[in-house]
């Protein structure tokens, strides 16, 4: 099916970005929110996105006007009777999403696909609120949706292959990179990213290495920014919420470092609150490469965190693999569960969080036996967070030392 007319529910940060992307591909879009001023704010943001493309010279003014005219604001469900697709980007609560999907199911034509941009909620549970679970799936765009290339396409338990294929093809039309991800908590990118972020906290509270040193090492490894810069940008409260959720779903391996809740309780939430791991004085726009100042209160919190749950430091010099291995190991857990194809893990991490080298291919460079002995050694010191995925032990036992055994045909549409 070719998507010609779509609707986006929620005109906030994500909804506006998604509506812009759809409209830029020549698709007619209804942008719906609950109040006219929210709709107007969303439309104004889309206009700004087009203006910036005109400024950059990638569109002429008349082309931008023509494409922007594809978006129509709404506070009612008028015009939904002939849409081919709806992407919901409203509040992240299951009750709100289920109510929206039940309503959409009644109003949209039978062929319409209903997608949710949820970051974490169960697609199958959302689908169960409709009479067309075969046509419901997750389309997880990354923020900002108008520029980030990755979309995780997440079928639920009853999603048909045809629905998934239509969503994958649509992503291609939208000039996005789509990766098919089986439904699991955190989907793929967040599931892999959070063990790395959490380990950076444990490492920091051991007190032998600074936030700047860890950030610098992560950038040298190939990430666009270090974990503490990312925490401060994203909002430490938001990260704490996701970490708690993943801990509840996966257990021990995701046990949050105590430093995380201490940061939130002390209102060090990152850039938005003026301080997180670094200080962010109001009105100060840091110059590129300007050294960041550590939050002076951090030292006290580190001591408190260490008291609450002592993290044992490993002997020897800090090595960035201490924070990378939990991410690599989680990739293997996802692969053994067939959540994603191995090559797609690398694609997702590249386009979803800017990792400029293959994550799974790390094993190519180091060898599976090195990865396993590193995880075994760290597990002895730090416990369950480093328990190796069994697929790794199987590969090593089988005498397989390179990645080829893992690499199957990718399912990413690119
Ligand atoms: N912000 C991110 O970084 C990000 C990234 C990926 C996915 N998401 C997910 O996308 C969704 C939206 O997030 P956001 O950051 O754009 O939120 P937001 O708060 O910026 O926008 C949500 C909008 O939805 C509207 N809304 C609420 N209930 C509605 C309803 N019943 N009908 C129509 N509109 C309704 C609100 O008025 C608001 O304008 C959430 O599910 C979130 O988890 C967010």
XYZ file of C-alpha atoms and ligand atoms in Angstrom:
458
model
C 0.000 0.000 0.000
C 1.236 3.477 -0.838
C 0.578 5.973 1.942
C -0.998 9.088 0.449
C -2.816 10.534 3.388
C -1.755 10.275 7.026
C -2.597 11.679 10.439
C -0.367 12.401 13.412
C -1.847 12.413 16.927
C -0.092 14.862 19.236
C 1.495 18.076 17.953
C 4.336 18.147 20.507
C 8.072 17.615 20.041
C 7.796 14.292 18.213
C 4.422 14.782 16.495
C 5.506 18.015 14.806
C 8.773 16.442 13.615
C 7.002 13.345 12.257
C 4.353 15.457 10.497
C 7.111 17.535 8.875
C 8.861 14.389 7.611
C 5.609 12.993 6.165
C 4.666 16.288 4.516
C 8.141 16.664 3.002
C 7.586 13.327 1.243
C 4.443 14.736 -0.395
C 2.019 13.008 1.974
C -1.094 14.865 3.067
C -1.083 15.066 6.903
C -3.671 15.910 9.555
C -1.892 17.047 12.743
C -4.249 16.565 15.674
C -3.959 17.700 19.272
C -6.458 18.328 22.052
C -6.355 22.138 21.978
C -6.044 24.677 19.178
C -3.029 26.431 20.781
C -1.143 23.089 20.894
C -1.963 22.525 17.231
C -0.812 26.072 16.385
C 2.445 25.588 18.285
C 3.059 22.348 16.359
C 2.333 24.014 13.012
C 4.634 26.935 13.892
C 7.412 24.462 14.708
C 6.935 22.698 11.378
C 7.077 26.063 9.611
C 10.387 26.753 11.401
C 11.741 23.375 10.218
C 10.895 24.328 6.629
C 12.351 27.838 7.074
C 15.612 26.341 8.240
C 15.751 24.145 5.120
C 15.192 27.232 2.973
C 17.994 28.994 4.858
C 20.294 26.031 4.254
C 19.395 26.110 0.566
C 18.002 22.564 0.417
C 14.533 23.905 -0.558
C 13.333 27.061 -2.291
C 10.764 29.182 -0.522
C 8.008 28.129 -2.896
C 8.900 24.434 -2.539
C 8.791 24.818 1.258
C 5.397 26.586 1.090
C 4.055 23.875 -1.202
C 5.161 21.052 1.135
C 4.070 22.850 4.301
C 0.591 23.165 2.778
C 0.364 19.342 3.056
C -0.139 19.726 6.833
C -3.537 20.669 8.243
C -4.132 21.187 11.936
C -7.147 19.692 13.773
C -8.605 19.335 17.234
C -11.281 16.874 16.091
C -11.096 13.584 14.223
C -12.505 15.173 11.063
C -11.007 13.784 7.830
C -9.820 10.534 9.392
C -12.249 8.452 7.297
C -9.841 8.206 4.357
C -6.375 8.116 5.949
C -3.976 5.296 5.059
C -1.875 5.626 8.211
C -1.968 7.256 11.637
C 1.141 7.804 13.763
C 0.322 8.461 17.388
C 2.796 10.649 19.337
C 0.707 11.672 22.357
C 1.417 11.133 26.055
C 3.473 8.128 27.153
C 0.820 6.400 29.257
C -0.873 3.171 28.292
C -4.359 4.442 29.232
C -4.073 7.482 26.934
C -2.694 5.419 24.075
C -5.291 2.668 24.394
C -8.124 5.228 24.425
C -6.700 6.926 21.310
C -6.309 3.624 19.447
C -9.837 2.467 20.303
C -11.137 5.742 18.882
C -8.936 5.540 15.790
C -10.063 1.977 15.154
C -13.671 3.182 14.967
C -12.977 6.219 12.764
C -10.297 5.135 10.304
C -10.989 3.047 7.195
C -10.406 -0.712 7.569
C -7.194 -0.657 5.508
C -5.512 2.040 7.643
C -2.360 1.197 9.606
C -2.240 2.520 13.158
C 1.284 3.152 14.464
C 2.532 4.337 17.842
C 5.713 6.292 18.429
C 5.889 4.992 22.008
C 9.416 4.777 23.444
C 8.645 1.919 25.798
C 5.025 0.787 26.035
C 3.870 -2.585 24.753
C 2.766 -2.500 21.116
C 0.749 -5.699 21.637
C -1.105 -4.089 24.542
C -1.892 -0.991 22.476
C -2.989 -3.219 19.557
C -5.307 -5.170 21.878
C -7.417 -2.036 22.320
C -8.441 -2.275 18.635
C -10.244 -4.788 16.439
C -7.359 -4.651 13.932
C -4.245 -5.781 15.866
C -2.824 -7.042 12.557
C -2.621 -3.406 11.390
C -1.049 -1.952 14.554
C 2.685 -1.569 15.104
C 5.357 0.646 16.611
C 7.208 3.216 14.544
C 9.765 4.612 16.958
C 11.289 7.815 15.599
C 14.223 9.411 17.393
C 14.413 12.985 18.603
C 14.547 15.264 16.633
C 12.400 13.234 14.234
C 12.953 15.646 11.344
C 16.720 15.006 11.365
C 17.397 11.659 13.055
C 17.559 8.915 10.436
C 16.578 5.850 12.447
C 13.083 4.447 12.848
C 12.627 1.244 14.843
C 9.734 -0.645 13.253
C 8.193 -2.853 15.926
C 5.549 -5.451 15.092
C 3.352 -6.585 17.993
C 2.234 -10.175 18.575
C -0.506 -9.997 15.932
C 0.951 -7.507 13.433
C 0.824 -8.900 9.903
C 3.952 -9.180 7.783
C 2.265 -6.922 5.240
C 1.747 -4.145 7.799
C 5.400 -4.354 8.838
C 6.520 -4.311 5.224
C 4.373 -1.250 4.446
C 5.922 0.592 7.405
C 9.454 -0.398 6.318
C 8.760 0.802 2.771
C 7.254 4.041 4.038
C 10.450 4.740 6.010
C 12.405 4.389 2.786
C 10.089 6.932 1.123
C 10.670 9.237 4.101
C 14.427 8.889 3.588
C 14.805 7.162 6.944
C 16.710 4.040 7.928
C 14.257 1.450 9.253
C 15.302 -1.420 11.473
C 12.845 -4.151 12.328
C 12.879 -4.817 16.059
C 10.856 -7.507 17.831
C 8.840 -6.126 20.718
C 10.873 -6.092 23.932
C 11.341 -3.553 26.735
C 13.406 -0.593 25.516
C 13.182 -1.940 21.952
C 16.736 -2.004 20.584
C 18.632 1.284 20.881
C 17.513 2.241 24.396
C 17.917 -1.335 25.584
C 21.580 -1.233 24.518
C 22.318 2.348 25.492
C 21.131 2.206 29.090
C 23.459 -0.533 30.411
C 26.330 1.612 29.118
C 24.981 4.766 30.786
C 24.336 2.898 34.026
C 27.833 1.411 34.077
C 29.329 4.874 33.613
C 27.569 5.855 36.869
C 28.942 2.869 38.782
C 32.403 3.607 37.440
C 32.169 7.281 38.393
C 31.119 6.523 41.951
C 34.186 4.304 42.437
C 36.073 7.600 42.378
C 39.151 6.679 40.325
C 38.159 8.451 37.136
C 36.334 11.720 36.438
C 33.208 12.375 34.369
C 35.338 14.309 31.854
C 37.757 11.387 31.483
C 34.927 8.905 30.915
C 33.239 11.274 28.446
C 36.499 11.780 26.556
C 37.181 8.040 26.349
C 33.655 7.345 25.032
C 34.110 9.943 22.289
C 37.482 8.444 21.369
C 35.776 5.063 21.171
C 33.355 6.424 18.555
C 30.310 7.887 20.285
C 29.274 11.440 19.419
C 29.347 12.464 23.102
C 30.192 10.876 26.439
C 27.625 9.398 28.854
C 27.576 12.345 31.270
C 27.120 14.898 28.507
C 24.269 12.744 27.212
C 22.709 12.437 30.694
C 22.769 16.226 31.075
C 21.296 16.791 27.617
C 18.531 14.207 27.869
C 17.505 15.027 31.442
C 18.674 12.847 34.335
C 15.081 12.364 35.548
C 14.080 11.021 32.111
C 17.075 8.649 32.145
C 16.239 7.517 35.700
C 12.690 6.722 34.619
C 13.885 4.590 31.681
C 16.526 2.824 33.807
C 13.950 1.952 36.478
C 11.606 0.634 33.808
C 14.304 -1.568 32.239
C 15.343 -2.822 35.706
C 11.744 -3.800 36.430
C 11.476 -5.632 33.101
C 14.905 -7.328 32.880
C 15.986 -7.523 36.547
C 19.489 -7.558 38.055
C 21.453 -6.852 34.864
C 19.880 -3.379 34.800
C 20.109 -2.533 38.508
C 20.383 1.270 38.580
C 23.472 2.850 40.169
C 22.409 4.698 43.355
C 23.955 7.881 42.017
C 21.047 8.159 39.589
C 18.275 8.578 42.165
C 20.525 10.828 44.288
C 20.983 13.170 41.325
C 17.214 13.312 40.787
C 16.365 13.763 44.485
C 18.823 16.659 44.670
C 17.234 18.196 41.548
C 20.380 17.928 39.457
C 18.502 17.059 36.287
C 20.999 18.274 33.681
C 20.896 21.300 31.371
C 17.239 22.056 32.040
C 17.799 22.520 35.802
C 21.093 24.456 35.554
C 23.227 21.547 36.785
C 23.631 17.823 36.321
C 27.000 16.123 36.215
C 28.266 19.428 34.827
C 27.276 23.002 35.741
C 25.072 24.788 33.218
C 24.834 28.440 34.319
C 21.725 30.165 32.961
C 22.319 32.303 29.897
C 25.763 30.836 29.264
C 26.084 29.265 25.842
C 29.278 27.203 25.936
C 31.651 27.592 23.007
C 32.636 24.503 21.088
C 35.501 22.720 22.887
C 35.068 24.907 25.985
C 35.941 22.669 28.962
C 32.866 21.812 31.005
C 32.837 22.530 34.724
C 31.936 19.629 36.994
C 28.982 20.308 39.300
C 30.749 21.132 42.621
C 28.080 19.158 44.554
C 28.878 15.980 42.657
C 31.646 14.884 45.005
C 29.257 14.720 47.981
C 26.741 12.740 45.998
C 29.416 10.306 44.829
C 30.394 9.673 48.444
C 26.736 9.126 49.404
C 26.219 6.759 46.465
C 29.309 4.758 47.397
C 28.013 4.451 50.949
C 24.591 3.326 49.751
C 25.882 0.594 47.489
C 29.659 0.319 47.297
C 30.905 -0.325 43.797
C 34.236 -2.159 43.850
C 36.928 -0.789 41.612
C 38.838 -3.155 39.428
C 42.619 -3.040 39.662
C 44.544 -1.353 36.874
C 44.019 1.648 34.629
C 40.576 2.755 33.441
C 39.691 1.164 30.120
C 36.682 2.380 28.106
C 35.588 -1.239 27.582
C 34.336 -1.208 31.170
C 31.390 0.905 29.927
C 31.233 -0.458 26.377
C 31.047 -4.155 27.311
C 27.603 -3.916 28.977
C 26.279 -2.366 25.736
C 27.994 -5.028 23.610
C 26.744 -7.808 25.908
C 23.165 -6.473 25.743
C 23.463 -6.496 21.931
C 24.259 -10.211 22.185
C 21.281 -10.803 24.490
C 19.086 -9.053 21.907
C 20.603 -11.125 19.097
C 20.138 -14.430 20.935
C 16.495 -13.478 21.540
C 16.209 -12.658 17.809
C 15.077 -9.132 18.617
C 17.114 -7.870 15.685
C 19.500 -9.187 13.076
C 23.172 -8.721 14.058
C 23.999 -6.331 11.232
C 20.911 -4.320 12.079
C 22.230 -3.825 15.610
C 25.195 -1.984 14.143
C 22.941 -0.011 11.786
C 20.584 0.971 14.616
C 23.402 2.089 16.905
C 24.954 4.085 14.085
C 21.783 5.943 13.096
C 20.037 5.972 16.469
C 22.911 7.140 18.644
C 25.706 8.110 16.292
C 28.132 5.308 17.148
C 30.577 5.616 14.293
C 31.750 2.005 14.320
C 30.093 -1.379 14.423
C 29.178 -2.496 17.918
C 28.774 -6.174 17.140
C 31.854 -5.923 14.964
C 33.770 -5.054 18.134
C 34.051 -8.806 18.475
C 35.724 -8.939 15.064
C 38.455 -6.692 16.320
C 38.884 -8.180 19.780
C 37.738 -11.773 19.223
C 34.836 -13.461 20.976
C 37.189 -15.169 23.419
C 38.568 -11.793 24.547
C 35.017 -10.415 24.953
C 33.965 -13.440 26.993
C 36.974 -13.397 29.290
C 36.519 -9.634 29.786
C 32.844 -10.122 30.749
C 33.676 -13.099 32.994
C 36.360 -11.069 34.770
C 34.050 -8.063 35.238
C 31.229 -10.322 36.446
C 33.505 -11.659 39.203
C 34.066 -8.095 40.406
C 30.752 -6.356 39.678
C 28.207 -9.168 39.541
C 25.149 -9.734 37.339
C 25.491 -6.580 35.231
C 28.255 -8.386 33.340
C 26.811 -11.900 33.057
C 27.720 -12.859 29.478
C 24.935 -13.677 27.016
C 25.018 -17.449 26.492
C 25.418 -17.029 22.749
C 28.897 -15.672 23.415
C 29.926 -18.734 25.427
C 28.434 -20.963 22.717
C 30.496 -19.225 20.018
C 33.684 -19.485 22.032
C 33.029 -23.145 22.890
C 32.414 -23.795 19.218
C 35.827 -22.363 18.432
C 34.342 -19.485 16.442
C 36.457 -16.387 16.666
C 34.965 -13.956 14.202
C 31.652 -12.280 13.522
C 30.634 -14.133 10.391
C 28.748 -16.813 12.346
C 26.524 -14.083 13.735
C 25.915 -12.134 10.595
C 22.778 -13.102 8.706
C 20.975 -11.244 6.003
C 20.087 -7.822 7.403
C 16.422 -6.876 7.516
C 17.044 -3.149 7.666
C 15.477 -1.199 4.794
C 18.073 1.263 3.620
N 10.701 13.316 23.179
C 11.446 12.301 22.815
O 12.690 12.339 22.858
C 10.795 11.051 22.290
C 11.529 10.192 21.452
C 10.896 9.057 20.926
C 9.587 8.781 21.263
N 8.900 9.638 22.100
C 7.498 9.308 22.386
O 6.669 10.118 21.565
C 5.459 10.447 22.240
C 5.312 11.951 22.310
O 6.398 12.520 22.974
P 6.727 14.083 22.888
O 8.085 14.260 23.470
O 6.430 14.592 21.523
O 5.641 14.649 23.916
P 5.085 16.144 24.012
O 4.649 16.296 25.427
O 6.042 17.123 23.436
O 3.793 16.117 23.060
C 2.681 15.321 23.311
C 1.474 16.022 22.705
O 0.394 15.116 22.681
C -0.785 15.843 22.976
N -1.837 14.910 23.413
C -2.008 14.328 24.605
N -3.109 13.538 24.601
C -3.662 13.646 23.358
C -4.789 13.088 22.726
N -5.615 12.280 23.385
N -5.020 13.416 21.449
C -4.204 14.254 20.775
N -3.110 14.818 21.331
C -2.824 14.509 22.594
C -0.363 16.835 24.049
O -1.271 17.896 24.155
C 1.020 17.259 23.505
O 0.924 18.373 22.660
C 5.543 9.766 23.608
O 4.906 8.516 23.529
C 7.048 9.607 23.815
O 7.383 8.555 24.690
C 9.461 10.768 22.605
